[in-house]
PDB file of C-alpha atoms and ligand atoms in Angstrom:
ATOM      1  CA  UNK A  12     -58.434 -23.711 -12.922  1.00  0.00           C
ATOM      2  CA  UNK A  13     -59.045 -21.658  -9.766  1.00  0.00           C
ATOM      3  CA  UNK A  14     -56.498 -19.940  -7.552  1.00  0.00           C
ATOM      4  CA  UNK A  15     -56.847 -20.067  -3.770  1.00  0.00           C
ATOM      5  CA  UNK A  16     -54.145 -18.178  -1.812  1.00  0.00           C
ATOM      6  CA  UNK A  17     -51.160 -20.082  -3.122  1.00  0.00           C
ATOM      7  CA  UNK A  18     -52.965 -23.330  -3.855  1.00  0.00           C
ATOM      8  CA  UNK A  19     -54.250 -24.361  -7.238  1.00  0.00           C
ATOM      9  CA  UNK A  20     -57.325 -26.583  -7.215  1.00  0.00           C
ATOM     10  CA  UNK A  21     -58.229 -28.407 -10.386  1.00  0.00           C
ATOM     11  CA  UNK A  22     -61.693 -29.507 -11.426  1.00  0.00           C
ATOM     12  CA  UNK A  23     -63.176 -28.191  -8.203  1.00  0.00           C
ATOM     13  CA  UNK A  24     -66.636 -29.087  -9.437  1.00  0.00           C
ATOM     14  CA  UNK A  25     -65.689 -32.760  -9.501  1.00  0.00           C
ATOM     15  CA  UNK A  26     -64.797 -35.055  -6.646  1.00  0.00           C
ATOM     16  CA  UNK A  27     -62.268 -34.421  -3.927  1.00  0.00           C
ATOM     17  CA  UNK A  28     -58.711 -34.848  -5.182  1.00  0.00           C
ATOM     18  CA  UNK A  29     -57.309 -38.372  -5.045  1.00  0.00           C
ATOM     19  CA  UNK A  30     -53.730 -37.258  -5.611  1.00  0.00           C
ATOM     20  CA  UNK A  31     -51.840 -34.241  -4.322  1.00  0.00           C
ATOM     21  CA  UNK A  32     -48.809 -32.853  -6.099  1.00  0.00           C
ATOM     22  CA  UNK A  33     -46.816 -30.664  -3.731  1.00  0.00           C
ATOM     23  CA  UNK A  34     -43.538 -28.880  -4.317  1.00  0.00           C
ATOM     24  CA  UNK A  35     -41.013 -26.999  -2.235  1.00  0.00           C
ATOM     25  CA  UNK A  36     -40.985 -23.994  -4.554  1.00  0.00           C
ATOM     26  CA  UNK A  37     -42.681 -22.713  -7.681  1.00  0.00           C
ATOM     27  CA  UNK A  38     -39.299 -23.236  -9.352  1.00  0.00           C
ATOM     28  CA  UNK A  39     -40.108 -26.989  -9.183  1.00  0.00           C
ATOM     29  CA  UNK A  40     -43.392 -26.696 -11.075  1.00  0.00           C
ATOM     30  CA  UNK A  41     -42.054 -27.022 -14.618  1.00  0.00           C
ATOM     31  CA  UNK A  42     -40.370 -30.308 -13.658  1.00  0.00           C
ATOM     32  CA  UNK A  43     -43.557 -31.705 -12.144  1.00  0.00           C
ATOM     33  CA  UNK A  44     -45.815 -30.492 -14.959  1.00  0.00           C
ATOM     34  CA  UNK A  45     -45.499 -33.635 -17.165  1.00  0.00           C
ATOM     35  CA  UNK A  46     -46.776 -35.709 -14.221  1.00  0.00           C
ATOM     36  CA  UNK A  47     -49.584 -33.240 -13.541  1.00  0.00           C
ATOM     37  CA  UNK A  48     -50.557 -33.328 -17.211  1.00  0.00           C
ATOM     38  CA  UNK A  49     -50.708 -37.120 -17.415  1.00  0.00           C
ATOM     39  CA  UNK A  50     -52.932 -37.240 -14.318  1.00  0.00           C
ATOM     40  CA  UNK A  51     -55.213 -34.631 -15.899  1.00  0.00           C
ATOM     41  CA  UNK A  52     -55.225 -36.598 -19.162  1.00  0.00           C
ATOM     42  CA  UNK A  53     -56.296 -39.655 -17.154  1.00  0.00           C
ATOM     43  CA  UNK A  54     -59.116 -37.535 -15.678  1.00  0.00           C
ATOM     44  CA  UNK A  55     -57.872 -37.994 -12.120  1.00  0.00           C
ATOM     45  CA  UNK A  56     -58.802 -35.249  -9.676  1.00  0.00           C
ATOM     46  CA  UNK A  57     -55.679 -33.654  -8.274  1.00  0.00           C
ATOM     47  CA  UNK A  58     -54.619 -30.890  -5.946  1.00  0.00           C
ATOM     48  CA  UNK A  59     -51.437 -28.947  -6.709  1.00  0.00           C
ATOM     49  CA  UNK A  60     -49.743 -26.719  -4.169  1.00  0.00           C
ATOM     50  CA  UNK A  61     -46.508 -25.091  -3.088  1.00  0.00           C
ATOM     51  CA  UNK A  62     -45.509 -26.358   0.320  1.00  0.00           C
ATOM     52  CA  UNK A  63     -42.043 -26.032   1.737  1.00  0.00           C
ATOM     53  CA  UNK A  64     -40.655 -28.168   4.567  1.00  0.00           C
ATOM     54  CA  UNK A  65     -38.351 -25.305   5.511  1.00  0.00           C
ATOM     55  CA  UNK A  66     -40.211 -22.135   4.553  1.00  0.00           C
ATOM     56  CA  UNK A  67     -43.753 -23.223   5.527  1.00  0.00           C
ATOM     57  CA  UNK A  68     -43.212 -26.056   8.028  1.00  0.00           C
ATOM     58  CA  UNK A  69     -46.484 -25.575   9.910  1.00  0.00           C
ATOM     59  CA  UNK A  70     -48.536 -25.660   6.710  1.00  0.00           C
ATOM     60  CA  UNK A  71     -46.667 -28.816   5.658  1.00  0.00           C
ATOM     61  CA  UNK A  72     -47.556 -30.496   8.964  1.00  0.00           C
ATOM     62  CA  UNK A  73     -51.191 -29.441   8.632  1.00  0.00           C
ATOM     63  CA  UNK A  74     -51.367 -30.730   5.050  1.00  0.00           C
ATOM     64  CA  UNK A  75     -49.777 -34.091   5.852  1.00  0.00           C
ATOM     65  CA  UNK A  76     -51.774 -34.743   9.013  1.00  0.00           C
ATOM     66  CA  UNK A  77     -55.086 -33.964   7.248  1.00  0.00           C
ATOM     67  CA  UNK A  78     -54.251 -35.712   3.966  1.00  0.00           C
ATOM     68  CA  UNK A  79     -55.933 -39.019   4.749  1.00  0.00           C
ATOM     69  CA  UNK A  80     -59.083 -37.420   6.096  1.00  0.00           C
ATOM     70  CA  UNK A  81     -59.307 -35.317   2.910  1.00  0.00           C
ATOM     71  CA  UNK A  82     -59.422 -38.522   0.889  1.00  0.00           C
ATOM     72  CA  UNK A  83     -55.982 -38.314  -0.694  1.00  0.00           C
ATOM     73  CA  UNK A  84     -54.670 -41.685  -1.864  1.00  0.00           C
ATOM     74  CA  UNK A  85     -51.185 -40.744  -3.082  1.00  0.00           C
ATOM     75  CA  UNK A  86     -48.941 -37.734  -2.538  1.00  0.00           C
ATOM     76  CA  UNK A  87     -46.302 -36.670  -5.050  1.00  0.00           C
ATOM     77  CA  UNK A  88     -43.717 -34.373  -3.469  1.00  0.00           C
ATOM     78  CA  UNK A  89     -41.015 -32.637  -5.485  1.00  0.00           C
ATOM     79  CA  UNK A  90     -38.110 -30.868  -3.842  1.00  0.00           C
ATOM     80  CA  UNK A  91     -34.572 -29.815  -4.630  1.00  0.00           C
ATOM     81  CA  UNK A  92     -31.346 -29.397  -2.680  1.00  0.00           C
ATOM     82  CA  UNK A  93     -31.875 -30.224   0.993  1.00  0.00           C
ATOM     83  CA  UNK A  94     -35.027 -31.960  -0.165  1.00  0.00           C
ATOM     84  CA  UNK A  95     -36.805 -32.805   3.073  1.00  0.00           C
ATOM     85  CA  UNK A  96     -40.396 -32.312   1.908  1.00  0.00           C
ATOM     86  CA  UNK A  97     -41.219 -35.881   0.736  1.00  0.00           C
ATOM     87  CA  UNK A  98     -39.635 -37.526   3.769  1.00  0.00           C
ATOM     88  CA  UNK A  99     -41.217 -35.166   6.269  1.00  0.00           C
ATOM     89  CA  UNK A 100     -44.654 -35.646   4.724  1.00  0.00           C
ATOM     90  CA  UNK A 101     -44.118 -39.425   4.750  1.00  0.00           C
ATOM     91  CA  UNK A 102     -43.264 -39.215   8.453  1.00  0.00           C
ATOM     92  CA  UNK A 103     -46.673 -37.645   9.147  1.00  0.00           C
ATOM     93  CA  UNK A 104     -48.952 -39.904   7.086  1.00  0.00           C
ATOM     94  CA  UNK A 105     -49.107 -43.511   5.896  1.00  0.00           C
ATOM     95  CA  UNK A 106     -50.464 -42.475   2.482  1.00  0.00           C
ATOM     96  CA  UNK A 107     -47.862 -43.518  -0.134  1.00  0.00           C
ATOM     97  CA  UNK A 108     -45.467 -40.660  -0.914  1.00  0.00           C
ATOM     98  CA  UNK A 109     -43.616 -40.438  -4.216  1.00  0.00           C
ATOM     99  CA  UNK A 110     -40.553 -38.184  -4.092  1.00  0.00           C
ATOM    100  CA  UNK A 111     -39.277 -36.319  -7.131  1.00  0.00           C
ATOM    101  CA  UNK A 112     -35.668 -35.108  -6.791  1.00  0.00           C
ATOM    102  CA  UNK A 113     -35.413 -31.790  -8.609  1.00  0.00           C
ATOM    103  CA  UNK A 114     -32.241 -31.079 -10.579  1.00  0.00           C
ATOM    104  CA  UNK A 115     -30.219 -28.316  -8.927  1.00  0.00           C
ATOM    105  CA  UNK A 116     -27.750 -25.876 -10.475  1.00  0.00           C
ATOM    106  CA  UNK A 117     -25.010 -26.524  -7.939  1.00  0.00           C
ATOM    107  CA  UNK A 118     -25.043 -30.328  -7.605  1.00  0.00           C
ATOM    108  CA  UNK A 119     -27.209 -31.395 -10.588  1.00  0.00           C
ATOM    109  CA  UNK A 120     -29.883 -32.891  -8.323  1.00  0.00           C
ATOM    110  CA  UNK A 121     -27.657 -35.542  -6.740  1.00  0.00           C
ATOM    111  CA  UNK A 122     -28.174 -33.631  -3.484  1.00  0.00           C
ATOM    112  CA  UNK A 123     -31.964 -33.810  -3.949  1.00  0.00           C
ATOM    113  CA  UNK A 124     -31.821 -37.487  -4.898  1.00  0.00           C
ATOM    114  CA  UNK A 125     -29.840 -38.570  -1.835  1.00  0.00           C
ATOM    115  CA  UNK A 126     -31.984 -36.407   0.453  1.00  0.00           C
ATOM    116  CA  UNK A 127     -35.150 -38.118  -0.795  1.00  0.00           C
ATOM    117  CA  UNK A 128     -33.793 -41.605  -1.423  1.00  0.00           C
ATOM    118  CA  UNK A 129     -31.934 -42.303   1.800  1.00  0.00           C
ATOM    119  CA  UNK A 130     -34.920 -42.562   4.119  1.00  0.00           C
ATOM    120  CA  UNK A 131     -34.517 -44.350   7.439  1.00  0.00           C
ATOM    121  CA  UNK A 132     -36.088 -47.788   7.810  1.00  0.00           C
ATOM    122  CA  UNK A 133     -39.739 -47.487   8.770  1.00  0.00           C
ATOM    123  CA  UNK A 134     -40.624 -44.383   6.732  1.00  0.00           C
ATOM    124  CA  UNK A 135     -40.549 -45.201   3.012  1.00  0.00           C
ATOM    125  CA  UNK A 136     -40.605 -42.730   0.131  1.00  0.00           C
ATOM    126  CA  UNK A 137     -40.873 -44.106  -3.416  1.00  0.00           C
ATOM    127  CA  UNK A 138     -38.202 -42.100  -5.219  1.00  0.00           C
ATOM    128  CA  UNK A 139     -38.278 -41.565  -8.984  1.00  0.00           C
ATOM    129  CA  UNK A 140     -35.366 -40.349 -11.125  1.00  0.00           C
ATOM    130  CA  UNK A 141     -33.928 -36.845 -10.901  1.00  0.00           C
ATOM    131  CA  UNK A 142     -36.505 -34.643 -12.675  1.00  0.00           C
ATOM    132  CA  UNK A 143     -38.766 -37.695 -13.020  1.00  0.00           C
ATOM    133  CA  UNK A 144     -41.972 -35.679 -13.054  1.00  0.00           C
ATOM    134  CA  UNK A 145     -43.724 -37.825 -15.650  1.00  0.00           C
ATOM    135  CA  UNK A 146     -42.941 -41.102 -13.902  1.00  0.00           C
ATOM    136  CA  UNK A 147     -44.186 -39.710 -10.598  1.00  0.00           C
ATOM    137  CA  UNK A 148     -47.588 -39.100 -12.209  1.00  0.00           C
ATOM    138  CA  UNK A 149     -47.628 -42.518 -13.847  1.00  0.00           C
ATOM    139  CA  UNK A 150     -46.637 -44.288 -10.636  1.00  0.00           C
ATOM    140  CA  UNK A 151     -49.342 -42.440  -8.702  1.00  0.00           C
ATOM    141  CA  UNK A 152     -51.874 -43.483 -11.362  1.00  0.00           C
ATOM    142  CA  UNK A 153     -50.673 -47.093 -11.116  1.00  0.00           C
ATOM    143  CA  UNK A 154     -51.326 -47.045  -7.373  1.00  0.00           C
ATOM    144  CA  UNK A 155     -54.873 -45.739  -7.975  1.00  0.00           C
ATOM    145  CA  UNK A 156     -55.270 -48.301 -10.766  1.00  0.00           C
ATOM    146  CA  UNK A 157     -55.080 -51.096  -8.192  1.00  0.00           C
ATOM    147  CA  UNK A 158     -58.700 -50.390  -7.303  1.00  0.00           C
ATOM    148  CA  UNK A 159     -59.906 -48.006 -10.040  1.00  0.00           C
ATOM    149  CA  UNK A 160     -60.514 -49.944 -13.259  1.00  0.00           C
ATOM    150  CA  UNK A 161     -60.972 -46.784 -15.376  1.00  0.00           C
ATOM    151  CA  UNK A 162     -57.526 -45.533 -14.414  1.00  0.00           C
ATOM    152  CA  UNK A 163     -56.122 -49.006 -15.080  1.00  0.00           C
ATOM    153  CA  UNK A 164     -57.630 -48.980 -18.585  1.00  0.00           C
ATOM    154  CA  UNK A 165     -56.054 -45.596 -19.320  1.00  0.00           C
ATOM    155  CA  UNK A 166     -52.675 -46.872 -18.169  1.00  0.00           C
ATOM    156  CA  UNK A 167     -53.023 -49.934 -20.387  1.00  0.00           C
ATOM    157  CA  UNK A 168     -53.859 -47.739 -23.370  1.00  0.00           C
ATOM    158  CA  UNK A 169     -50.928 -45.418 -22.579  1.00  0.00           C
ATOM    159  CA  UNK A 170     -48.532 -48.386 -22.662  1.00  0.00           C
ATOM    160  CA  UNK A 171     -50.119 -49.723 -25.852  1.00  0.00           C
ATOM    161  CA  UNK A 172     -49.588 -46.381 -27.604  1.00  0.00           C
ATOM    162  CA  UNK A 173     -46.006 -46.167 -26.363  1.00  0.00           C
ATOM    163  CA  UNK A 174     -45.366 -49.683 -27.635  1.00  0.00           C
ATOM    164  CA  UNK A 175     -46.863 -48.870 -31.046  1.00  0.00           C
ATOM    165  CA  UNK A 176     -44.663 -45.773 -31.359  1.00  0.00           C
ATOM    166  CA  UNK A 177     -41.462 -47.732 -30.763  1.00  0.00           C
ATOM    167  CA  UNK A 178     -42.528 -50.478 -33.204  1.00  0.00           C
ATOM    168  CA  UNK A 179     -43.204 -47.791 -35.836  1.00  0.00           C
ATOM    169  CA  UNK A 180     -39.836 -46.101 -35.184  1.00  0.00           C
ATOM    170  CA  UNK A 181     -38.042 -49.406 -35.580  1.00  0.00           C
ATOM    171  CA  UNK A 182     -39.865 -50.102 -38.849  1.00  0.00           C
ATOM    172  CA  UNK A 183     -38.882 -46.652 -40.170  1.00  0.00           C
ATOM    173  CA  UNK A 184     -35.278 -47.286 -39.124  1.00  0.00           C
ATOM    174  CA  UNK A 185     -35.215 -50.610 -40.967  1.00  0.00           C
ATOM    175  CA  UNK A 186     -36.840 -49.067 -44.066  1.00  0.00           C
ATOM    176  CA  UNK A 187     -34.773 -45.898 -44.231  1.00  0.00           C
ATOM    177  CA  UNK A 188     -31.383 -46.934 -42.870  1.00  0.00           C
ATOM    178  CA  UNK A 189     -29.474 -45.141 -40.162  1.00  0.00           C
ATOM    179  CA  UNK A 190     -28.260 -42.103 -42.130  1.00  0.00           C
ATOM    180  CA  UNK A 191     -31.668 -41.154 -43.545  1.00  0.00           C
ATOM    181  CA  UNK A 192     -33.353 -41.829 -40.221  1.00  0.00           C
ATOM    182  CA  UNK A 193     -30.915 -39.524 -38.414  1.00  0.00           C
ATOM    183  CA  UNK A 194     -31.498 -36.858 -41.064  1.00  0.00           C
ATOM    184  CA  UNK A 195     -35.273 -37.046 -40.554  1.00  0.00           C
ATOM    185  CA  UNK A 196     -34.909 -36.803 -36.767  1.00  0.00           C
ATOM    186  CA  UNK A 197     -32.606 -33.786 -37.152  1.00  0.00           C
ATOM    187  CA  UNK A 198     -34.940 -32.046 -39.630  1.00  0.00           C
ATOM    188  CA  UNK A 199     -37.968 -32.600 -37.390  1.00  0.00           C
ATOM    189  CA  UNK A 200     -36.317 -30.706 -34.498  1.00  0.00           C
TER     190      UNK A 200
HETATM  191  C1  LIG B 305     -36.379 -26.421  -2.345  1.00  0.00           C
HETATM  192  O1  LIG B 305     -35.417 -25.482  -2.649  1.00  0.00           O
HETATM  193  C2  LIG B 305     -37.349 -26.388  -3.473  1.00  0.00           C
HETATM  194  O2  LIG B 305     -37.948 -27.630  -3.636  1.00  0.00           O
HETATM  195  C3  LIG B 305     -36.531 -25.977  -4.661  1.00  0.00           C
HETATM  196  O3  LIG B 305     -36.206 -27.063  -5.502  1.00  0.00           O
HETATM  197  C4  LIG B 305     -35.260 -25.418  -4.040  1.00  0.00           C
HETATM  198  C5  LIG B 305     -34.963 -23.994  -4.464  1.00  0.00           C
HETATM  199  O4  LIG B 305     -36.075 -23.179  -4.204  1.00  0.00           O
HETATM  200  P1  LIG B 305     -36.138 -21.684  -4.763  1.00  0.00           P
HETATM  201  O5  LIG B 305     -34.964 -20.973  -4.175  1.00  0.00           O
HETATM  202  O6  LIG B 305     -36.058 -21.784  -6.260  1.00  0.00           O
HETATM  203  O7  LIG B 305     -37.455 -21.120  -4.306  1.00  0.00           O
HETATM  204  O8  LIG B 305     -37.023 -26.174  -1.152  1.00  0.00           O
END
């Protein structure tokens, strides 16, 4: 990992990033991290940066207007409160934008969700759940998977593993009964 004046570039030796993960504040990073991690696990080149619609508007405009030329295919944008970052970026590029509403202390992220979700007709933002960092990464990978068969294979394997885990949990539940199963879950925490 290398640090460049507020931006973090991953795997700089590899290809140009296909996906950008941007956030209104570093306080959003922990929420987005599960999505960043899954993209890294899938070996997708990403760019991660702090970019605020309100505090760094000119940089946001520069990023969004150059995004396509840079080769970005999907942009994940997380923001909380008056969460204008995903919508403003979407207004400046036709690259798909996935918005992640960040949970806020005052209004539990409902403010962020409505800000991101209620886009005017003509400028779409694909909005995931409040604090849906992981799903934002998976959805971005699914978009890349339309034309990248390696990413598609990784997504298929991810789902297969998830499926196997639930099947195993159900088997354990049937074998152990509810009380013992609950005890095991409690002890494992
Ligand atoms: C938004 O304001 C950010 O996306 C963040 O969720 C929220 C609060 O930012 P900080 O005050 O924590 O920097 O722009």
